[in-house]
PDB file of C-alpha atoms in Angstrom:
ATOM      1  CA  UNK L   1      -0.238  12.132  25.344  1.00  0.00           C
ATOM      2  CA  UNK L   2       2.787   8.921  26.047  1.00  0.00           C
ATOM      3  CA  UNK L   3       1.876   9.395  29.240  1.00  0.00           C
ATOM      4  CA  UNK L   4      -2.187   9.067  29.067  1.00  0.00           C
ATOM      5  CA  UNK L   5      -1.880   5.873  27.266  1.00  0.00           C
ATOM      6  CA  UNK L   6       0.758   4.039  29.843  1.00  0.00           C
ATOM      7  CA  UNK L   7      -1.903   5.328  33.006  1.00  0.00           C
ATOM      8  CA  UNK L   8      -4.962   3.758  30.286  1.00  0.00           C
ATOM      9  CA  UNK L   9      -2.710   0.703  30.015  1.00  0.00           C
ATOM     10  CA  UNK L  10      -2.224   0.105  33.295  1.00  0.00           C
ATOM     11  CA  UNK L  11      -6.164   0.645  34.719  1.00  0.00           C
ATOM     12  CA  UNK L  12      -6.878  -1.840  31.890  1.00  0.00           C
ATOM     13  CA  UNK L  13      -4.620  -4.564  33.108  1.00  0.00           C
ATOM     14  CA  UNK L  14      -5.584  -3.735  36.654  1.00  0.00           C
ATOM     15  CA  UNK L  15      -8.910  -4.602  35.848  1.00  0.00           C
ATOM     16  CA  UNK L  16      -8.193  -7.859  33.853  1.00  0.00           C
ATOM     17  CA  UNK L  17      -9.607  -6.005  30.524  1.00  0.00           C
ATOM     18  CA  UNK L  18      -7.857  -7.213  27.557  1.00  0.00           C
ATOM     19  CA  UNK L  19      -6.500  -4.677  24.553  1.00  0.00           C
ATOM     20  CA  UNK L  20      -7.666  -5.583  21.319  1.00  0.00           C
ATOM     21  CA  UNK L  21      -7.092  -3.071  19.264  1.00  0.00           C
ATOM     22  CA  UNK L  22      -6.602   0.632  19.709  1.00  0.00           C
ATOM     23  CA  UNK L  23      -7.873   3.584  17.605  1.00  0.00           C
ATOM     24  CA  UNK L  24      -5.319   6.639  16.287  1.00  0.00           C
ATOM     25  CA  UNK L  25      -7.537  10.062  15.402  1.00  0.00           C
ATOM     26  CA  UNK L  26      -5.668  12.627  13.845  1.00  0.00           C
ATOM     27  CA  UNK L  27      -8.411  15.056  13.868  1.00  0.00           C
ATOM     28  CA  UNK L  28      -7.714  18.193  15.343  1.00  0.00           C
ATOM     29  CA  UNK L  29     -10.736  19.685  17.725  1.00  0.00           C
ATOM     30  CA  UNK L  30     -10.964  22.826  16.641  1.00  0.00           C
ATOM     31  CA  UNK L  31     -10.914  22.346  13.140  1.00  0.00           C
ATOM     32  CA  UNK L  32     -13.448  21.234  10.526  1.00  0.00           C
ATOM     33  CA  UNK L  33     -13.176  17.800   8.880  1.00  0.00           C
ATOM     34  CA  UNK L  34     -11.678  18.257   5.357  1.00  0.00           C
ATOM     35  CA  UNK L  35     -12.573  15.867   2.747  1.00  0.00           C
ATOM     36  CA  UNK L  36      -9.918  13.175   2.713  1.00  0.00           C
ATOM     37  CA  UNK L  37      -8.527  13.555   6.105  1.00  0.00           C
ATOM     38  CA  UNK L  38      -9.641  10.659   7.733  1.00  0.00           C
ATOM     39  CA  UNK L  39      -8.449   7.111   8.465  1.00  0.00           C
ATOM     40  CA  UNK L  40      -9.339   3.994   9.551  1.00  0.00           C
ATOM     41  CA  UNK L  41      -9.386   0.242   9.501  1.00  0.00           C
ATOM     42  CA  UNK L  42     -10.031  -3.086  10.422  1.00  0.00           C
ATOM     43  CA  UNK L  43      -9.028  -6.624   9.909  1.00  0.00           C
ATOM     44  CA  UNK L  44     -11.834  -9.150  10.035  1.00  0.00           C
ATOM     45  CA  UNK L  45     -10.381 -12.103   8.081  1.00  0.00           C
ATOM     46  CA  UNK L  46      -8.623  -9.320   5.666  1.00  0.00           C
ATOM     47  CA  UNK L  47     -12.332  -8.429   5.178  1.00  0.00           C
ATOM     48  CA  UNK L  48     -12.431  -4.767   4.821  1.00  0.00           C
ATOM     49  CA  UNK L  49      -9.164  -2.269   5.044  1.00  0.00           C
ATOM     50  CA  UNK L  50      -9.000   1.348   3.514  1.00  0.00           C
ATOM     51  CA  UNK L  51      -6.739   4.509   4.631  1.00  0.00           C
ATOM     52  CA  UNK L  52      -7.061   8.006   2.978  1.00  0.00           C
ATOM     53  CA  UNK L  53      -4.837  10.423   4.054  1.00  0.00           C
ATOM     54  CA  UNK L  54      -3.325  13.195   2.888  1.00  0.00           C
ATOM     55  CA  UNK L  55       0.757  13.655   2.680  1.00  0.00           C
ATOM     56  CA  UNK L  56       2.591  14.997   4.956  1.00  0.00           C
ATOM     57  CA  UNK L  57       4.893  17.864   4.376  1.00  0.00           C
ATOM     58  CA  UNK L  58       6.886  16.792   6.642  1.00  0.00           C
ATOM     59  CA  UNK L  59      10.245  14.539   5.712  1.00  0.00           C
ATOM     60  CA  UNK L  60      10.871  11.496   8.241  1.00  0.00           C
TER      61      UNK L  60
END
């Protein structure tokens, strides 16, 4: 994934397209969506920001 992001970044830079933000999608391709397993956020003058994620079983 890291390599793909780097390649995309280089391609956008070559086309003089600025990156204004990014989206992280933690959805599993083969799993049906379950309640509360989503995340989204955007900032337009601090108008809206919502986060809802299941707690991870792993410790940092």
